[in-house]
């Protein structure tokens, strides 16, 4: 008999390489890396780690490589009380890896290696994990796997949130419709929500009729907008952002934590903003992660 | 009391990421990595691993990061009977890492992260390791550290070989003169030997008078030339090269193995060619490494 848990996040666990160079080399030349740091990343793992720190019983299903077993990342997830018993281990491949290169002009080049994640497609839905959870969050990852999981979660009457993020371009119109149809909450940034509406030829109200009754649009420094029976604007909690990556995922974790506690949508957005205001104060998506007490103190302060 | 050993290699231990993309992304865009493999690399480690497989008691001094302890790479070196007790561990930094990206046109971009290796400069010469060794091989790595080690090895009357490789550009004329002055053998490819001679304004005979009495020039498929009291041409042992990286380092390992056994220079070159003919048959610099029996069989065949 499985333990009942709160939030199952499905999608990428990835390694992030943050690399600084003076300039990007031309083909057939070389350049020295000035600074290189590695971080734990992947949108699904980010949401799992932050939500766990806020007090949810979080579970994570990602496709990772043979390098995962015994890795620092595995230890980190276990130390953060995340249930990883349903992770998909692809022994002969590597854990997904992102390389973000920045030059002296602040221009960026982004490489992403799917690796083990290309095996999501043929993987089995984590039925037991879904049965024993209150909510499922579908993050960046394979559209067809996300949909299969969402469909089963709907049959089991779970709360379902969806955030295609940077993998949005992988969804066909049909994919998008299928996943949105079973979702309760859609998260996206300004550009992503726009693209989804254009793709579906709907406005927000039509989208809310069709699928997710709550649409949350995050706008960086400009805060967030929650489209529900009323439209709620939430300010960003202005701090000194050191690194904006991870802001969105930590917002989602904060929102879902409050939502599962039955808080008002206004409060969900405010707590979410406060959570992400911590994460942007340090490089990396799973660094400077607050607990609930720290978040409350900042909201009250 | 330390065990007496054969060959101490000083220089880089590195991780090699071999990455394939369709095309190199422009600034502010992203691309998916089609294939990514990681290999154990770094010229010093390559020479240590291959020479150990050939039967030498090999030791290795490299500057590596906090990630080295407990890593696959550490286990690999230990499993290959390499003495790594004098490795320089820089806890707060990473093991040097090379990223080699290749696109569909076979154009390449090369990124190198020195990481822990930037601390060679301030590191202490491994006096005990040098005292108890027969020969020291100075590979790619920090010029000043290489020179300090070479100087002490000369005082201790050790055999010294030198291969600045792709770090040649880091050596000033003065650096080059100092290291070459104490060296018995210089290894380099065609371009590197040319550049060294131009830099010093010498011809090969003048260089041999000045420093290393043996100069070994490797020429890929065109074999190698050994400049000594006579000039010896050695053919490459033609096989199907899958990946030419590691050819040079394995040649050096083979050459030094034979040289320390007192073989003729002709034989040293022939055995060296046979060794590298194995290593180019597989991707990576420390893969498909033969033992001595396999090398002899190929030489006889």
Coordinates of C-alpha atoms in Angstrom, one line a residue:
Chain A
X1 CA 0.0 0.0 0.0
X2 CA 1.5 3.3 -1.1
X3 CA 1.6 6.4 1.1
X4 CA -0.7 9.2 0.0
X5 CA 1.2 12.1 -1.3
X6 CA 0.4 15.7 -2.5
X7 CA 2.0 16.6 -5.7
X8 CA 3.4 14.5 -8.5
X9 CA 5.5 16.4 -11.0
X10 CA 6.1 14.8 -14.4
X11 CA 8.8 16.0 -16.9
X12 CA 12.4 16.9 -17.1
X13 CA 15.1 16.4 -14.5
X14 CA 18.2 18.0 -16.1
X15 CA 21.7 19.1 -15.4
X16 CA 22.4 22.8 -16.2
X17 CA 25.8 23.9 -17.3
X18 CA 26.1 27.7 -17.0
X19 CA 29.1 28.7 -19.1
X20 CA 30.7 32.1 -19.6
X21 CA 33.1 32.9 -22.5
X22 CA 34.6 36.1 -23.8
X23 CA 33.1 35.5 -27.2
X24 CA 31.5 32.6 -29.1
X25 CA 34.1 30.9 -31.3
X26 CA 33.7 30.6 -35.1
X27 CA 33.6 27.2 -36.6
X28 CA 36.9 25.4 -36.5
X29 CA 38.3 27.5 -33.7
X30 CA 38.5 27.2 -29.9
X31 CA 37.8 29.3 -26.9
X32 CA 38.6 29.1 -23.2
X33 CA 35.7 29.0 -20.8
X34 CA 36.1 31.7 -18.2
X35 CA 33.6 30.4 -15.7
X36 CA 31.6 27.2 -15.6
X37 CA 29.1 26.2 -13.0
X38 CA 26.7 23.2 -12.9
X39 CA 23.3 23.3 -11.3
X40 CA 20.4 20.9 -10.7
X41 CA 17.7 21.8 -13.1
X42 CA 14.8 20.6 -15.3
X43 CA 11.4 22.2 -14.8
X44 CA 9.8 19.2 -13.2
X45 CA 12.6 18.7 -10.7
X46 CA 12.6 22.4 -9.9
X47 CA 8.9 22.3 -9.1
X48 CA 9.3 19.2 -7.0
X49 CA 12.2 20.6 -5.0
X50 CA 10.6 23.9 -4.2
X51 CA 7.2 22.5 -3.4
X52 CA 8.8 20.0 -1.1
X53 CA 10.7 22.7 0.7
X54 CA 7.3 24.5 1.2
X55 CA 5.9 21.4 2.9
X56 CA 4.2 19.4 0.1
X57 CA 4.8 15.6 -0.1
X58 CA 6.3 15.8 -3.6
X59 CA 6.9 13.0 -6.0
X60 CA 8.8 13.2 -9.3
X61 CA 8.7 11.2 -12.5
X62 CA 11.5 12.0 -15.0
X63 CA 13.5 10.0 -17.5
X64 CA 17.1 10.1 -16.4
X65 CA 20.3 8.3 -17.5
X66 CA 22.5 5.6 -16.1
X67 CA 24.6 8.4 -14.6
X68 CA 21.7 9.2 -12.2
X69 CA 22.2 6.3 -9.8
X70 CA 24.5 7.4 -7.0
X71 CA 24.8 10.9 -8.4
X72 CA 24.8 14.1 -6.4
X73 CA 21.5 14.9 -8.1
X74 CA 19.9 11.7 -6.8
X75 CA 21.2 12.4 -3.3
X76 CA 19.9 16.0 -3.5
X77 CA 16.4 14.8 -4.4
X78 CA 16.3 12.2 -1.7
X79 CA 17.7 14.8 0.8
X80 CA 14.8 17.0 -0.2
X81 CA 12.3 14.3 0.7
X82 CA 11.2 13.8 -2.9
X83 CA 9.7 10.4 -3.7
X84 CA 11.7 9.2 -6.8
X85 CA 10.7 5.6 -6.8
X86 CA 9.0 6.0 -10.2
X87 CA 11.8 7.7 -12.0
X88 CA 12.4 6.2 -15.5
X89 CA 16.0 5.1 -15.6
X90 CA 17.5 4.7 -19.1
X91 CA 20.8 3.0 -18.3
X92 CA 22.4 3.3 -21.7
X93 CA 21.8 7.0 -22.1
X94 CA 22.5 10.2 -20.1
X95 CA 20.4 12.5 -17.9
X96 CA 19.1 15.4 -20.0
X97 CA 21.6 18.2 -20.0
X98 CA 21.3 21.9 -20.8
X99 CA 24.3 24.1 -21.7
X100 CA 23.7 27.8 -21.5
X101 CA 26.6 29.9 -22.9
X102 CA 26.8 33.6 -22.3
X103 CA 29.4 35.9 -23.9
X104 CA 30.7 39.3 -22.9
X105 CA 27.8 41.0 -24.7
X106 CA 25.3 39.0 -22.6
X107 CA 24.3 37.2 -25.8
X108 CA 23.4 33.6 -25.1
X109 CA 23.5 30.3 -26.9
X110 CA 21.5 27.4 -25.6
X111 CA 22.1 23.7 -26.2
X112 CA 19.8 21.0 -24.9
X113 CA 20.5 17.3 -24.9
X114 CA 17.3 15.2 -24.4
X115 CA 19.2 12.0 -23.8
X116 CA 17.2 9.7 -21.6
X117 CA 14.1 11.9 -22.0
X118 CA 13.7 10.7 -25.5
X119 CA 12.4 7.5 -23.9
X120 CA 9.4 9.1 -22.2
X121 CA 7.4 8.2 -25.3
X122 CA 7.6 4.5 -24.8
X123 CA 7.4 4.6 -21.0
X124 CA 4.5 3.4 -18.9
X125 CA 2.2 5.8 -17.1
X126 CA 3.1 5.8 -13.4
X127 CA -0.4 4.5 -12.4
X128 CA 0.3 3.8 -8.8
X129 CA 2.0 7.2 -8.2
X130 CA -1.0 9.0 -9.8
X131 CA -3.6 7.0 -7.9
X132 CA -2.0 8.0 -4.6
X133 CA -1.5 11.7 -5.3
X134 CA -3.8 14.7 -4.9
X135 CA -2.4 16.7 -7.8
X136 CA -0.4 16.1 -10.9
X137 CA 1.8 18.9 -12.5
X138 CA 2.8 18.3 -16.1
X139 CA 6.0 20.2 -16.8
X140 CA 8.3 20.4 -19.8
X141 CA 8.8 17.0 -21.2
X142 CA 7.3 14.7 -23.9
X143 CA 3.8 15.8 -25.1
X144 CA 2.5 12.2 -25.6
X145 CA 3.7 11.0 -22.2
X146 CA 2.3 14.1 -20.6
X147 CA -1.0 13.5 -22.2
X148 CA -1.2 9.8 -21.3
X149 CA -0.4 10.8 -17.7
X150 CA -2.9 13.6 -17.7
X151 CA -5.6 11.4 -19.2
X152 CA -5.2 8.8 -16.4
X153 CA -5.0 11.5 -13.8
X154 CA -8.3 12.9 -15.1
X155 CA -9.9 9.4 -14.9
X156 CA -8.8 9.3 -11.3
X157 CA -10.2 12.7 -10.7
X158 CA -7.0 14.4 -9.7
X159 CA -6.2 18.1 -9.8
X160 CA -4.1 18.6 -13.0
X161 CA -1.8 21.6 -13.8
X162 CA 0.1 22.0 -17.1
X163 CA 3.1 24.0 -18.0
X164 CA 4.6 23.1 -21.5
X165 CA 7.2 25.9 -21.1
X166 CA 10.1 25.8 -23.6
X167 CA 8.8 22.5 -25.0
X168 CA 5.6 24.2 -26.3
X169 CA 6.9 24.1 -29.9
X170 CA 6.8 20.3 -29.7
X171 CA 3.0 20.2 -29.2
X172 CA 0.8 19.9 -32.2
X173 CA -2.6 21.7 -32.1
X174 CA -4.1 18.2 -31.4
X175 CA -1.6 17.5 -28.6
X176 CA -2.3 20.9 -27.0
X177 CA -6.1 20.4 -27.1
X178 CA -5.8 16.9 -25.6
X179 CA -3.7 18.0 -22.6
X180 CA -5.6 21.2 -22.1
X181 CA -8.9 19.4 -22.1
X182 CA -7.9 17.4 -19.0
X183 CA -6.2 20.3 -17.2
X184 CA -7.5 22.4 -14.3
X185 CA -4.7 25.0 -14.3
X186 CA -2.5 26.2 -17.2
X187 CA 0.8 28.0 -16.4
X188 CA 2.7 30.0 -19.0
X189 CA 4.7 33.1 -19.5
X190 CA 3.2 36.0 -21.6
X191 CA 4.6 34.6 -24.9
X192 CA 3.6 31.1 -24.2
X193 CA 0.0 31.9 -23.3
X194 CA -0.2 34.1 -26.4
X195 CA 1.1 31.3 -28.6
X196 CA -1.3 28.8 -27.2
X197 CA -4.3 31.0 -27.7
X198 CA -3.2 31.7 -31.3
X199 CA -2.7 28.1 -31.9
X200 CA -6.1 27.2 -30.6
X201 CA -7.8 30.3 -32.2
X202 CA -9.4 31.0 -28.8
X203 CA -9.4 33.9 -26.4
X204 CA -8.7 33.3 -22.7
X205 CA -12.4 32.9 -21.8
X206 CA -12.9 30.4 -24.6
X207 CA -9.8 28.5 -23.4
X208 CA -11.2 28.5 -19.8
X209 CA -14.5 27.1 -21.1
X210 CA -12.7 24.4 -23.2
X211 CA -10.2 23.2 -20.5
X212 CA -8.3 24.8 -17.6
X213 CA -10.6 26.9 -15.6
X214 CA -7.6 28.7 -14.2
X215 CA -5.0 30.3 -16.5
X216 CA -1.9 31.8 -14.8
X217 CA 0.3 34.0 -16.9
X218 CA 3.7 35.0 -15.3
X219 CA 5.3 38.2 -16.5
X220 CA 8.7 38.4 -14.8
X221 CA 9.2 41.8 -13.1
X222 CA 5.6 42.7 -14.1
X223 CA 4.1 40.1 -11.8
X224 CA 1.4 37.7 -12.8
X225 CA -2.2 37.6 -14.0
X226 CA -4.6 34.9 -12.9
X227 CA -7.5 34.4 -15.2
X228 CA -10.4 32.7 -13.3
X229 CA -13.9 33.8 -12.6
X230 CA -12.3 37.1 -12.0
X231 CA -9.0 38.4 -13.4
X232 CA -6.5 38.9 -10.6
X233 CA -3.3 40.9 -11.0
X234 CA -0.4 40.1 -8.6
X235 CA 2.7 42.2 -8.3
X236 CA 6.2 40.7 -8.4
X237 CA 7.9 41.0 -5.1
X238 CA 10.8 43.2 -6.2
X239 CA 14.2 42.2 -5.0
X240 CA 17.6 42.2 -6.6
X241 CA 17.4 39.4 -9.1
X242 CA 20.8 37.7 -9.5
X243 CA 19.5 35.1 -11.9
X244 CA 16.0 35.0 -13.2
X245 CA 16.1 31.3 -14.2
X246 CA 13.9 29.2 -11.9
X247 CA 11.6 32.1 -11.2
X248 CA 8.8 30.5 -13.2
X249 CA 9.1 27.0 -11.7
X250 CA 9.3 28.3 -8.1
X251 CA 6.2 30.4 -8.7
X252 CA 4.4 27.3 -9.9
X253 CA 5.5 25.4 -6.8
X254 CA 4.3 28.2 -4.5
X255 CA 1.0 28.5 -6.3
X256 CA 0.3 24.8 -6.2
X257 CA 1.2 24.6 -2.5
X258 CA -1.3 27.3 -1.6
X259 CA -3.9 26.0 -4.0
X260 CA -3.8 22.6 -2.4
X261 CA -4.3 24.2 1.0
X262 CA -7.5 25.8 -0.3
X263 CA -6.3 29.4 -0.3
X264 CA -7.8 32.1 -2.5
X265 CA -6.3 32.5 -5.9
X266 CA -5.1 36.0 -4.9
X267 CA -3.2 34.5 -2.0
X268 CA -1.9 31.7 -4.2
X269 CA -0.4 34.3 -6.6
X270 CA 1.1 36.4 -3.7
X271 CA 2.7 33.4 -2.0
X272 CA 4.0 32.2 -5.4
X273 CA 5.6 35.6 -6.1
X274 CA 7.2 35.6 -2.7
X275 CA 8.7 32.1 -3.2
X276 CA 10.2 33.0 -6.6
X277 CA 11.7 36.2 -5.1
X278 CA 14.0 34.0 -3.1
X279 CA 15.0 31.7 -5.9
X280 CA 16.1 34.6 -8.2
X281 CA 18.5 35.8 -5.5
X282 CA 21.0 33.1 -6.4
X283 CA 22.3 31.4 -9.5
X284 CA 20.4 28.2 -10.3
X285 CA 16.8 27.0 -10.1
X286 CA 17.1 24.9 -7.0
X287 CA 19.3 27.3 -4.9
X288 CA 18.2 29.7 -2.2
X289 CA 14.9 27.7 -1.9
X290 CA 12.9 29.0 1.0
X291 CA 10.8 27.1 3.5
X292 CA 7.2 28.3 4.3
X293 CA 8.2 30.3 7.3
X294 CA 10.7 32.3 5.3
X295 CA 8.1 33.0 2.7
X296 CA 5.5 34.1 5.2
X297 CA 8.0 36.4 6.8
X298 CA 8.8 38.1 3.5
X299 CA 5.1 38.4 2.7
X300 CA 4.4 40.0 6.0
X301 CA 7.5 42.2 5.9
Chain B
X1 CA 59.5 4.4 1.8
X2 CA 57.8 4.8 -1.7
X3 CA 57.6 2.1 -4.2
X4 CA 59.9 2.6 -7.2
X5 CA 57.8 3.3 -10.3
X6 CA 58.5 3.8 -14.1
X7 CA 56.7 6.8 -15.6
X8 CA 55.3 9.9 -13.9
X9 CA 53.0 11.9 -16.3
X10 CA 52.3 15.5 -15.3
X11 CA 49.5 17.6 -16.9
X12 CA 45.8 17.5 -17.7
X13 CA 43.3 14.9 -16.6
X14 CA 40.1 16.1 -18.3
X15 CA 36.5 15.2 -19.1
X16 CA 35.8 15.2 -22.8
X17 CA 32.2 15.9 -24.1
X18 CA 31.8 14.9 -27.7
X19 CA 28.7 16.7 -29.0
X20 CA 27.0 16.5 -32.4
X21 CA 24.5 19.1 -33.6
X22 CA 22.9 19.7 -37.0
X23 CA 24.2 23.3 -37.0
X24 CA 25.8 25.7 -34.6
X25 CA 23.2 28.1 -33.2
X26 CA 23.5 31.8 -33.7
X27 CA 23.6 34.0 -30.6
X28 CA 20.3 34.1 -28.8
X29 CA 19.0 30.9 -30.2
X30 CA 19.0 27.3 -29.2
X31 CA 19.7 24.0 -30.7
X32 CA 19.1 20.4 -29.8
X33 CA 22.1 18.1 -29.3
X34 CA 21.7 15.0 -31.5
X35 CA 24.3 12.9 -29.8
X36 CA 26.5 13.5 -26.8
X37 CA 29.1 11.2 -25.3
X38 CA 31.6 11.7 -22.5
X39 CA 35.0 10.3 -22.4
X40 CA 38.0 10.2 -20.1
X41 CA 40.6 12.5 -21.5
X42 CA 43.4 15.0 -20.8
X43 CA 46.8 14.3 -22.4
X44 CA 48.5 13.3 -19.2
X45 CA 45.9 10.9 -18.2
X46 CA 45.8 9.4 -21.7
X47 CA 49.5 8.7 -21.6
X48 CA 49.3 7.3 -18.0
X49 CA 46.4 4.9 -18.9
X50 CA 47.9 3.6 -22.1
X51 CA 51.5 3.2 -20.7
X52 CA 50.0 1.3 -17.7
X53 CA 48.2 -1.0 -20.0
X54 CA 51.5 -1.7 -21.8
X55 CA 53.0 -2.7 -18.5
X56 CA 54.7 0.4 -17.1
X57 CA 54.1 1.3 -13.5
X58 CA 52.6 4.7 -14.2
X59 CA 51.9 7.6 -11.9
X60 CA 49.8 10.7 -12.6
X61 CA 49.9 14.2 -11.3
X62 CA 47.0 16.4 -12.5
X63 CA 45.0 19.2 -10.9
X64 CA 41.4 18.0 -10.6
X65 CA 38.2 19.3 -9.0
X66 CA 36.1 18.4 -6.0
X67 CA 34.0 16.3 -8.3
X68 CA 37.0 13.9 -8.8
X69 CA 36.7 12.1 -5.5
X70 CA 34.4 9.1 -5.9
X71 CA 34.0 9.8 -9.6
X72 CA 34.0 7.2 -12.4
X73 CA 37.2 8.7 -13.6
X74 CA 38.9 8.2 -10.3
X75 CA 37.8 4.6 -10.3
X76 CA 38.9 4.1 -13.9
X77 CA 42.4 5.3 -13.0
X78 CA 42.7 3.1 -10.0
X79 CA 41.4 0.1 -11.9
X80 CA 44.1 0.8 -14.5
X81 CA 46.7 0.6 -11.7
X82 CA 47.8 4.2 -11.9
X83 CA 49.3 5.7 -8.8
X84 CA 47.2 8.9 -8.2
X85 CA 48.3 9.6 -4.6
X86 CA 49.9 12.9 -5.7
X87 CA 46.9 14.3 -7.6
X88 CA 46.2 18.0 -6.8
X89 CA 42.6 18.2 -5.6
X90 CA 41.0 21.6 -5.8
X91 CA 37.8 21.1 -3.9
X92 CA 36.1 24.3 -4.8
X93 CA 36.6 24.0 -8.6
X94 CA 35.9 21.4 -11.3
X95 CA 38.0 18.9 -13.2
X96 CA 39.1 20.4 -16.5
X97 CA 36.5 19.8 -19.2
X98 CA 36.7 19.9 -22.9
X99 CA 33.6 20.3 -25.1
X100 CA 34.1 19.4 -28.8
X101 CA 31.0 20.2 -30.9
X102 CA 30.7 19.0 -34.5
X103 CA 28.0 20.0 -37.0
X104 CA 26.6 18.3 -40.1
X105 CA 29.4 19.9 -42.2
X106 CA 32.0 18.4 -40.0
X107 CA 33.0 21.8 -38.8
X108 CA 34.1 21.9 -35.1
X109 CA 34.0 24.2 -32.2
X110 CA 36.1 23.6 -29.2
X111 CA 35.6 24.9 -25.7
X112 CA 38.0 24.2 -22.9
X113 CA 37.5 24.8 -19.2
X114 CA 40.7 24.9 -17.2
X115 CA 38.9 24.8 -13.8
X116 CA 41.1 23.1 -11.2
X117 CA 44.1 23.2 -13.6
X118 CA 44.4 26.9 -13.1
X119 CA 45.9 26.0 -9.7
X120 CA 48.8 24.1 -11.1
X121 CA 50.8 27.3 -10.8
X122 CA 50.8 27.6 -7.1
X123 CA 51.1 23.8 -6.5
X124 CA 54.1 22.1 -5.0
X125 CA 56.4 20.0 -7.1
X126 CA 55.6 16.3 -6.3
X127 CA 59.2 15.7 -5.0
X128 CA 58.7 12.2 -3.7
X129 CA 56.9 11.0 -6.8
X130 CA 59.8 12.3 -8.9
X131 CA 62.5 10.9 -6.7
X132 CA 61.0 7.4 -7.0
X133 CA 60.4 7.4 -10.7
X134 CA 62.5 6.5 -13.7
X135 CA 61.1 8.9 -16.2
X136 CA 58.9 12.0 -16.2
X137 CA 56.6 13.0 -19.1
X138 CA 55.5 16.6 -19.1
X139 CA 52.2 16.8 -21.1
X140 CA 49.7 19.6 -21.7
X141 CA 49.3 21.7 -18.6
X142 CA 50.7 24.8 -16.9
X143 CA 54.1 25.9 -18.4
X144 CA 55.5 27.1 -15.0
X145 CA 54.5 23.9 -13.2
X146 CA 55.9 21.8 -15.9
X147 CA 59.2 23.6 -15.8
X148 CA 59.4 23.4 -12.0
X149 CA 58.8 19.6 -12.2
X150 CA 61.3 19.3 -15.1
X151 CA 64.0 21.2 -13.3
X152 CA 63.7 19.0 -10.2
X153 CA 63.6 15.9 -12.3
X154 CA 66.8 17.0 -14.1
X155 CA 68.5 17.5 -10.7
X156 CA 67.5 14.0 -9.8
X157 CA 68.8 12.8 -13.1
X158 CA 65.6 11.4 -14.4
X159 CA 64.7 10.8 -18.1
X160 CA 62.4 13.7 -19.1
X161 CA 60.1 13.9 -22.1
X162 CA 58.0 16.9 -23.1
X163 CA 54.9 17.4 -25.1
X164 CA 53.4 20.9 -24.9
X165 CA 50.6 19.9 -27.4
X166 CA 47.7 22.2 -27.7
X167 CA 49.0 24.3 -24.8
X168 CA 52.1 25.3 -26.8
X169 CA 50.7 28.8 -27.3
X170 CA 50.9 29.4 -23.5
X171 CA 54.7 29.0 -23.5
X172 CA 56.8 32.1 -23.9
X173 CA 60.1 31.7 -25.7
X174 CA 61.7 31.8 -22.3
X175 CA 59.4 29.1 -20.9
X176 CA 60.1 26.9 -23.9
X177 CA 63.8 27.3 -23.6
X178 CA 63.8 26.4 -19.9
X179 CA 61.7 23.3 -20.3
X180 CA 63.5 22.1 -23.5
X181 CA 66.9 22.7 -21.8
X182 CA 66.1 20.0 -19.3
X183 CA 64.3 17.6 -21.7
X184 CA 65.7 14.4 -23.2
X185 CA 62.8 13.8 -25.6
X186 CA 60.5 16.3 -27.3
X187 CA 57.2 15.1 -28.8
X188 CA 55.1 17.2 -31.2
X189 CA 53.0 17.0 -34.3
X190 CA 54.3 18.6 -37.5
X191 CA 52.8 22.0 -36.8
X192 CA 54.0 22.1 -33.2
X193 CA 57.6 21.1 -34.0
X194 CA 57.6 23.8 -36.7
X195 CA 56.3 26.4 -34.4
X196 CA 58.8 25.5 -31.7
X197 CA 61.7 25.7 -34.2
X198 CA 60.5 29.1 -35.5
X199 CA 60.0 30.4 -32.0
X200 CA 63.6 29.4 -31.0
X201 CA 65.0 30.4 -34.4
X202 CA 66.7 27.0 -34.5
X203 CA 66.7 24.0 -36.9
X204 CA 66.3 20.5 -35.6
X205 CA 70.0 19.9 -35.2
X206 CA 70.4 23.1 -33.2
X207 CA 67.5 22.2 -31.0
X208 CA 69.0 18.7 -30.4
X209 CA 72.3 20.4 -29.4
X210 CA 70.4 22.8 -27.1
X211 CA 68.1 20.4 -25.3
X212 CA 66.3 17.2 -26.2
X213 CA 68.7 14.8 -28.1
X214 CA 65.6 13.0 -29.4
X215 CA 62.9 14.9 -31.3
X216 CA 59.8 12.9 -32.3
X217 CA 57.5 14.4 -34.9
X218 CA 54.1 12.6 -35.3
X219 CA 52.4 13.1 -38.6
X220 CA 49.0 11.2 -38.4
X221 CA 48.5 8.9 -41.3
X222 CA 52.0 9.8 -42.6
X223 CA 53.6 8.1 -39.7
X224 CA 56.4 9.7 -37.6
X225 CA 59.9 10.9 -37.9
X226 CA 62.5 10.5 -35.1
X227 CA 65.3 12.9 -35.2
X228 CA 68.3 11.5 -33.3
X229 CA 71.9 10.7 -34.3
X230 CA 70.2 9.4 -37.4
X231 CA 66.8 10.4 -38.8
X232 CA 64.3 7.5 -38.7
X233 CA 61.1 7.4 -40.6
X234 CA 58.3 5.2 -39.2
X235 CA 55.2 4.3 -41.2
X236 CA 51.8 4.6 -39.6
X237 CA 50.1 1.2 -39.1
X238 CA 47.2 1.8 -41.4
X239 CA 43.8 0.7 -40.0
X240 CA 40.4 2.2 -40.2
X241 CA 40.5 5.2 -37.9
X242 CA 37.2 5.8 -36.3
X243 CA 38.4 8.7 -34.2
X244 CA 41.9 10.1 -34.5
X245 CA 41.9 11.7 -31.0
X246 CA 44.2 10.0 -28.7
X247 CA 46.5 8.8 -31.5
X248 CA 49.3 11.1 -30.4
X249 CA 49.1 10.4 -26.7
X250 CA 49.0 6.6 -27.2
X251 CA 52.0 6.9 -29.5
X252 CA 53.9 8.7 -26.8
X253 CA 52.9 6.0 -24.3
X254 CA 54.1 3.3 -26.6
X255 CA 57.3 5.1 -27.4
X256 CA 58.2 5.6 -23.8
X257 CA 57.4 2.0 -22.8
X258 CA 59.9 0.8 -25.4
X259 CA 62.4 3.5 -24.7
X260 CA 62.5 2.6 -21.0
X261 CA 63.0 -1.1 -22.0
X262 CA 66.2 0.0 -23.9
X263 CA 64.8 -0.7 -27.3
X264 CA 66.2 0.9 -30.5
X265 CA 64.5 4.2 -31.5
X266 CA 63.3 2.5 -34.7
X267 CA 61.5 -0.2 -32.6
X268 CA 60.2 2.5 -30.2
X269 CA 58.5 4.2 -33.1
X270 CA 57.1 1.0 -34.6
X271 CA 55.7 -0.1 -31.3
X272 CA 54.3 3.4 -30.7
X273 CA 52.5 3.3 -34.1
X274 CA 51.1 -0.1 -33.4
X275 CA 49.7 1.1 -30.1
X276 CA 48.0 4.1 -31.6
X277 CA 46.5 2.0 -34.3
X278 CA 44.3 0.4 -31.7
X279 CA 43.2 3.6 -29.9
X280 CA 42.0 5.2 -33.1
X281 CA 39.7 2.3 -33.8
X282 CA 37.2 3.6 -31.1
X283 CA 35.9 7.0 -30.1
X284 CA 37.8 8.4 -27.1
X285 CA 41.4 8.6 -26.0
X286 CA 41.3 5.9 -23.4
X287 CA 39.2 3.3 -25.2
X288 CA 40.3 0.2 -27.1
X289 CA 43.6 0.5 -25.3
X290 CA 45.7 -2.6 -26.1
X291 CA 48.0 -4.6 -23.8
X292 CA 51.6 -5.5 -24.9
X293 CA 50.6 -8.9 -26.2
X294 CA 48.0 -7.4 -28.5
X295 CA 50.5 -4.8 -29.8
X296 CA 53.1 -7.5 -30.5
X297 CA 50.6 -9.6 -32.4
X298 CA 49.7 -6.7 -34.6
X299 CA 53.3 -5.8 -35.2
X300 CA 54.1 -9.4 -36.2
X301 CA 50.9 -9.7 -38.3

